């Protein structure tokens, strides 16, 4: 798993742009089959997003969701975009799926069409984080006042709905009457997540009432607003999901079992190995070159050169190389901050860099030494 990256996918360019506006330092990453992703950092954070465009429909969304999961191994995949309202969900509000219905499953019999739906629930942890984001309200700082988040079912199929009385609308009301919104991609994305064991979140902005009153003029107003509102919530959700993963990783790095045995995990050189150490105190130090204070700027420049060299030699693949460069950029930026938060950001970037380069002994040792030195700063 890439502990600091969330994949975000959209069906439409308007939705894509709404997410991209919240990213900085984006770089294009091309999949071997031609799919293009833009990998950037959420403004004001060290959290990364891989952004991709699927086009309309459940099938392309499913294929590209699986492709993204396999390529990036993200903390989570968030599908962001527009949806039509059901049950008068207000325009501009955000709907986050608690579960997704694939409403087109059915069997046709002499006495009518009988529903055979499939449903995927949002992972409990993702749902809990999303509820927290909605409660705190920080996500809503740049959206219109009064914009709300609703949690409930989303119905997904291959039909664009714009009627209150059509057979398709009656079908949804009869068989899926708890759905708050209707759209065309979530079922494919949810199944891709299920098959790959990846947490999925569906975040939709309500752009129209899907009741026959949809107009071009109304779309010009509400589609950009709904896309921006959904993007604002999705980006904040991504930040919180990455923070959650970092906390889990920190807990996993030092854990104890029921017998009190402590297990330490490191990506740097190991000074001592033993099956069990009891009743003893072990001191482990990493030696730095020279006795003076560490020049972090010089060390980061040396690491950047190492990363470039390892990539040129073929020992570092393109995706890892780009991810390592991004972490070095974050560390460089954090180095200029004098606050405690800046120091923490610097150390976290180094830790993530160490995870990326753990198989390369030389760079890994340098990173471990830098982390020790950085932690020793007042």
Coordinates of C-alpha atoms in Angstrom, one line a residue:
X1 CA 0.0 0.0 0.0
X2 CA 1.1 3.5 -0.8
X3 CA 0.4 5.1 2.6
X4 CA 0.2 8.7 1.5
X5 CA -1.8 8.5 -1.7
X6 CA -5.5 8.4 -2.6
X7 CA -6.8 7.7 -6.1
X8 CA -9.5 10.0 -7.3
X9 CA -11.5 9.3 -10.4
X10 CA -14.1 11.3 -12.2
X11 CA -16.4 10.7 -15.2
X12 CA -16.4 14.2 -16.7
X13 CA -13.8 16.9 -17.4
X14 CA -15.7 19.4 -15.3
X15 CA -15.5 17.1 -12.3
X16 CA -11.8 16.4 -13.0
X17 CA -11.0 20.2 -13.1
X18 CA -12.8 20.7 -9.8
X19 CA -10.4 18.2 -8.1
X20 CA -7.3 19.3 -10.0
X21 CA -7.8 22.9 -8.8
X22 CA -7.1 21.7 -5.3
X23 CA -3.8 20.0 -6.2
X24 CA -0.3 21.4 -6.6
X25 CA 2.8 20.1 -8.2
X26 CA 1.0 17.8 -10.6
X27 CA 2.9 15.5 -12.8
X28 CA 1.5 13.2 -15.6
X29 CA 2.0 9.5 -15.0
X30 CA 1.2 7.3 -18.0
X31 CA 0.0 3.8 -17.5
X32 CA 1.5 1.2 -19.9
X33 CA -2.0 0.8 -21.6
X34 CA -2.3 4.5 -22.3
X35 CA -4.3 5.8 -19.3
X36 CA -3.0 9.1 -18.0
X37 CA -3.1 10.1 -14.3
X38 CA -2.0 13.3 -12.8
X39 CA -0.3 12.9 -9.4
X40 CA -0.2 15.9 -7.2
X41 CA -0.3 17.1 -3.6
X42 CA -3.4 18.5 -1.9
X43 CA -2.7 22.2 -1.3
X44 CA -1.4 22.9 2.2
X45 CA -0.7 19.2 3.0
X46 CA 1.7 16.4 2.1
X47 CA -1.1 14.1 1.0
X48 CA -0.9 13.0 -2.6
X49 CA -3.7 12.3 -5.1
X50 CA -3.6 10.3 -8.3
X51 CA -6.3 11.8 -10.5
X52 CA -7.8 10.1 -13.5
X53 CA -10.7 10.4 -16.0
X54 CA -12.9 7.4 -16.7
X55 CA -15.6 8.7 -19.0
X56 CA -19.3 7.9 -18.5
X57 CA -20.7 4.5 -17.5
X58 CA -20.2 1.7 -15.0
X59 CA -18.0 -0.5 -17.3
X60 CA -15.2 2.1 -18.1
X61 CA -15.3 3.2 -14.5
X62 CA -14.8 -0.4 -13.3
X63 CA -11.9 -1.0 -15.6
X64 CA -10.0 2.2 -14.8
X65 CA -10.7 1.8 -11.1
X66 CA -9.2 -1.6 -11.1
X67 CA -6.3 -0.3 -13.2
X68 CA -5.6 2.5 -10.7
X69 CA -5.8 0.2 -7.7
X70 CA -3.4 -2.2 -9.2
X71 CA -1.0 0.5 -10.3
X72 CA -1.0 2.7 -7.2
X73 CA -2.1 0.4 -4.3
X74 CA -3.7 3.5 -2.7
X75 CA -5.0 4.1 0.8
X76 CA -8.4 4.4 -0.8
X77 CA -10.1 5.2 -4.1
X78 CA -12.6 8.0 -4.2
X79 CA -15.0 8.5 -7.1
X80 CA -16.0 12.2 -7.3
X81 CA -18.6 13.9 -9.4
X82 CA -22.2 14.9 -10.1
X83 CA -25.5 13.0 -9.6
X84 CA -29.2 13.5 -10.0
X85 CA -31.4 13.9 -6.9
X86 CA -33.9 11.4 -5.6
X87 CA -36.5 12.4 -3.0
X88 CA -35.7 16.1 -3.5
X89 CA -32.2 16.1 -2.2
X90 CA -31.2 19.8 -2.4
X91 CA -29.2 21.0 -5.4
X92 CA -25.5 21.7 -4.6
X93 CA -25.5 19.4 -1.5
X94 CA -23.1 16.5 -1.3
X95 CA -24.2 12.8 -1.1
X96 CA -21.7 10.3 0.3
X97 CA -22.7 6.6 -0.4
X98 CA -23.2 4.3 2.6
X99 CA -23.9 1.7 0.0
X100 CA -24.3 1.4 -3.8
X101 CA -27.1 -0.3 -5.7
X102 CA -26.5 -1.7 -9.2
X103 CA -30.2 -1.2 -10.0
X104 CA -30.2 -2.8 -13.5
X105 CA -30.1 -6.4 -12.3
X106 CA -33.4 -8.1 -13.0
X107 CA -35.3 -11.0 -14.5
X108 CA -38.1 -10.6 -17.0
X109 CA -41.1 -13.0 -16.3
X110 CA -44.7 -13.3 -17.4
X111 CA -45.9 -11.3 -14.5
X112 CA -43.4 -8.5 -14.8
X113 CA -39.8 -7.5 -14.2
X114 CA -38.4 -8.8 -10.9
X115 CA -35.4 -7.0 -9.3
X116 CA -32.1 -8.8 -8.9
X117 CA -30.0 -6.0 -7.4
X118 CA -26.4 -6.1 -6.3
X119 CA -25.2 -3.9 -3.5
X120 CA -21.9 -2.9 -2.1
X121 CA -21.5 -1.3 1.3
X122 CA -18.9 1.4 2.0
X123 CA -16.1 0.0 4.3
X124 CA -16.8 0.8 7.9
X125 CA -13.5 2.7 8.5
X126 CA -14.0 4.9 5.4
X127 CA -17.6 5.6 6.4
X128 CA -16.5 6.6 9.9
X129 CA -13.9 9.0 8.6
X130 CA -16.4 10.5 6.2
X131 CA -18.9 11.1 9.0
X132 CA -16.1 12.8 11.0
X133 CA -15.2 15.1 8.1
X134 CA -18.9 16.1 7.7
X135 CA -19.3 16.8 11.4
X136 CA -16.2 19.0 11.8
X137 CA -17.2 21.2 8.8
X138 CA -13.6 22.1 7.9
X139 CA -14.3 20.8 4.3
X140 CA -17.0 23.5 3.8
X141 CA -14.7 26.6 4.2
X142 CA -14.8 27.3 0.4
X143 CA -18.3 26.2 -0.5
X144 CA -21.5 28.2 -0.4
X145 CA -23.0 28.6 3.1
X146 CA -25.7 26.1 3.9
X147 CA -24.2 23.3 1.8
X148 CA -24.9 20.0 3.6
X149 CA -23.6 16.4 3.4
X150 CA -26.1 13.5 3.2
X151 CA -25.2 9.9 3.9
X152 CA -27.3 7.2 2.2
X153 CA -27.7 4.8 -0.7
X154 CA -26.7 5.8 -4.3
X155 CA -28.3 4.0 -7.3
X156 CA -26.1 3.4 -10.3
X157 CA -27.0 2.3 -13.8
X158 CA -26.5 3.1 -17.4
X159 CA -29.5 5.6 -17.9
X160 CA -29.5 9.3 -17.6
X161 CA -32.6 10.2 -15.6
X162 CA -34.7 13.3 -16.2
X163 CA -38.3 12.3 -15.4
X164 CA -40.4 11.9 -12.3
X165 CA -42.9 9.5 -13.9
X166 CA -40.9 7.4 -16.3
X167 CA -40.9 3.6 -16.0
X168 CA -37.2 3.7 -14.9
X169 CA -37.9 6.3 -12.3
X170 CA -40.9 4.2 -11.0
X171 CA -38.6 1.2 -10.9
X172 CA -36.0 2.9 -8.7
X173 CA -38.7 4.3 -6.4
X174 CA -40.3 0.8 -6.1
X175 CA -37.2 -1.2 -5.5
X176 CA -34.6 1.2 -4.2
X177 CA -36.6 3.8 -2.4
X178 CA -33.9 4.7 0.1
X179 CA -31.5 5.9 -2.6
X180 CA -30.7 9.7 -2.3
X181 CA -29.1 10.1 -5.7
X182 CA -28.8 8.4 -9.1
X183 CA -25.7 8.2 -11.3
X184 CA -23.8 6.0 -13.8
X185 CA -20.5 4.9 -12.4
X186 CA -20.6 3.9 -8.7
X187 CA -21.6 0.3 -9.3
X188 CA -18.5 -0.4 -11.4
X189 CA -16.2 1.3 -9.0
X190 CA -17.6 -0.4 -6.0
X191 CA -17.2 -3.8 -7.6
X192 CA -13.6 -3.1 -8.6
X193 CA -12.9 -2.1 -5.0
X194 CA -14.6 -5.3 -3.7
X195 CA -12.6 -7.6 -6.0
X196 CA -9.3 -5.9 -5.2
X197 CA -9.8 -5.5 -1.5
X198 CA -9.5 -1.7 -1.8
X199 CA -11.6 0.8 0.3
X200 CA -14.0 2.8 -1.9
X201 CA -15.8 6.1 -1.3
X202 CA -18.4 7.6 -3.6
X203 CA -18.8 11.4 -3.3
X204 CA -21.4 13.1 -5.4
X205 CA -22.6 16.7 -5.7
X206 CA -26.3 17.1 -6.6
X207 CA -26.5 19.0 -9.9
X208 CA -30.1 18.5 -11.0
X209 CA -33.4 17.1 -9.6
X210 CA -33.7 14.3 -12.3
X211 CA -37.4 15.1 -12.6
X212 CA -37.9 16.5 -16.0
X213 CA -37.0 20.1 -15.1
X214 CA -33.4 19.9 -16.1
X215 CA -32.4 22.8 -18.4
X216 CA -29.2 24.0 -20.0
X217 CA -29.3 27.3 -18.1
X218 CA -29.7 25.4 -14.8
X219 CA -26.8 23.1 -15.7
X220 CA -24.5 26.1 -16.3
X221 CA -25.2 27.2 -12.7
X222 CA -25.5 24.0 -10.8
X223 CA -23.0 21.6 -12.4
X224 CA -19.9 23.7 -11.6
X225 CA -21.2 24.4 -8.1
X226 CA -22.0 20.7 -7.4
X227 CA -18.7 19.5 -8.8
X228 CA -16.8 22.0 -6.7
X229 CA -18.7 21.0 -3.5
X230 CA -18.1 17.3 -4.1
X231 CA -14.4 18.0 -4.8
X232 CA -14.0 20.0 -1.6
X233 CA -15.5 17.2 0.5
X234 CA -13.5 14.5 -1.4
X235 CA -10.2 16.2 -0.9
X236 CA -10.7 16.7 2.8
X237 CA -11.8 13.1 3.1
X238 CA -8.6 12.0 1.3
X239 CA -6.5 14.0 3.8
X240 CA -8.2 12.4 6.8
X241 CA -7.9 8.9 5.3
X242 CA -4.2 9.3 4.8
X243 CA -3.8 10.7 8.4
X244 CA -5.7 7.6 9.6
X245 CA -3.3 5.3 7.7
X246 CA -0.3 7.1 9.1
X247 CA -1.5 6.5 12.6
X248 CA -2.1 2.9 11.9
X249 CA 1.4 2.6 10.4
X250 CA 2.9 4.2 13.5
X251 CA 1.0 1.8 15.8
X252 CA 2.2 -1.2 13.7
X253 CA 5.8 -0.1 13.8
X254 CA 6.0 -0.6 17.6
X255 CA 3.5 -3.2 18.9
X256 CA 3.4 -5.6 21.8
X257 CA 1.8 -9.0 22.1
X258 CA 0.0 -10.4 25.1
X259 CA 3.3 -11.5 26.6
X260 CA 4.8 -8.1 26.6
X261 CA 7.3 -8.8 23.8
X262 CA 8.0 -5.7 21.7
X263 CA 8.3 -5.9 18.0
X264 CA 10.2 -3.0 16.3
X265 CA 10.1 -2.5 12.6
X266 CA 12.6 -0.4 10.7
X267 CA 13.4 0.5 7.1
X268 CA 17.0 1.3 8.0
X269 CA 20.1 -0.8 8.9
X270 CA 19.5 -3.3 11.7
X271 CA 22.1 -3.1 14.5
X272 CA 21.0 -6.2 16.4
X273 CA 18.8 -9.2 15.8
X274 CA 17.7 -11.7 18.3
X275 CA 14.8 -14.1 18.7
X276 CA 13.9 -12.7 22.2
X277 CA 15.5 -10.0 24.3
X278 CA 14.4 -9.9 28.0
X279 CA 15.6 -8.2 31.1
X280 CA 18.1 -6.1 29.1
X281 CA 18.5 -2.6 27.7
X282 CA 19.6 -2.3 24.1
X283 CA 21.0 0.9 22.6
X284 CA 21.2 1.3 18.9
X285 CA 22.8 4.3 17.2
X286 CA 23.2 5.4 13.6
X287 CA 26.5 7.1 13.0
X288 CA 26.5 10.3 10.9
X289 CA 29.4 11.6 9.0
X290 CA 31.3 14.2 11.0
X291 CA 30.6 15.6 14.4
X292 CA 28.9 18.9 13.4
X293 CA 25.2 19.5 13.0
X294 CA 23.6 18.0 10.0
X295 CA 23.2 20.2 6.9
X296 CA 19.7 18.9 5.9
X297 CA 19.7 20.9 2.6
X298 CA 22.9 19.3 1.5
X299 CA 21.8 15.9 2.5
X300 CA 18.5 16.2 0.7
X301 CA 20.4 17.3 -2.5
X302 CA 22.6 14.2 -2.1
X303 CA 19.6 12.0 -1.7
X304 CA 18.0 13.5 -4.8
X305 CA 21.2 12.7 -6.8
X306 CA 21.1 9.2 -5.4
X307 CA 17.5 8.8 -6.5
X308 CA 18.2 10.0 -10.0
X309 CA 21.2 7.7 -10.3
X310 CA 19.2 4.7 -9.1
X311 CA 16.5 5.5 -11.6
X312 CA 19.0 5.9 -14.5
X313 CA 20.5 2.5 -13.6
X314 CA 17.1 0.8 -13.8
X315 CA 17.0 -0.1 -10.1
X316 CA 14.2 2.3 -9.5
X317 CA 11.0 2.1 -11.6
X318 CA 9.3 5.2 -13.0
X319 CA 6.4 5.3 -10.6
X320 CA 8.6 4.9 -7.5
X321 CA 11.0 7.5 -8.9
X322 CA 8.3 10.0 -9.3
X323 CA 6.9 9.3 -5.9
X324 CA 10.4 9.7 -4.3
X325 CA 10.9 13.0 -6.1
X326 CA 7.5 14.2 -4.7
X327 CA 8.6 13.3 -1.1
X328 CA 11.9 15.1 -1.6
X329 CA 10.0 18.2 -2.8
X330 CA 7.8 18.0 0.3
X331 CA 10.8 17.6 2.6
X332 CA 12.5 20.6 0.9
X333 CA 9.5 22.7 1.4
X334 CA 9.1 21.7 5.0
X335 CA 12.8 22.4 5.7
X336 CA 12.1 26.1 5.3
X337 CA 9.5 26.1 8.1
X338 CA 10.6 26.7 11.7
X339 CA 7.4 25.5 13.4
X340 CA 6.9 22.1 15.0
X341 CA 4.4 21.2 12.3
X342 CA 7.1 21.9 9.7
X343 CA 9.5 19.5 11.5
X344 CA 6.8 16.8 11.6
X345 CA 6.0 17.3 7.9
X346 CA 9.8 16.9 7.2
X347 CA 10.1 13.7 9.2
X348 CA 6.9 12.2 7.7
X349 CA 8.2 12.9 4.2
X350 CA 11.5 11.2 5.1
X351 CA 9.6 8.2 6.5
X352 CA 7.6 7.8 3.4
X353 CA 10.7 8.2 1.3
X354 CA 12.3 5.5 3.3
X355 CA 9.4 3.2 2.6
X356 CA 9.8 3.8 -1.1
X357 CA 13.5 3.2 -1.1
X358 CA 13.7 0.5 1.5
X359 CA 15.2 -2.0 -1.0
X360 CA 18.2 0.3 -1.8
X361 CA 20.7 0.0 1.1
X362 CA 22.6 3.2 0.5
X363 CA 19.8 5.7 0.2
X364 CA 17.8 3.9 3.0
X365 CA 20.7 4.3 5.4
X366 CA 21.0 8.0 4.6
X367 CA 17.3 8.5 5.2
X368 CA 17.4 6.6 8.5
X369 CA 20.3 8.9 9.7
X370 CA 18.4 12.0 8.6
X371 CA 15.3 11.0 10.5
X372 CA 17.3 10.4 13.6
X373 CA 19.0 13.8 13.2
X374 CA 15.7 15.6 12.5
X375 CA 14.0 14.1 15.6
X376 CA 16.9 15.5 17.7
X377 CA 16.2 19.0 16.7
X378 CA 14.6 21.2 19.3

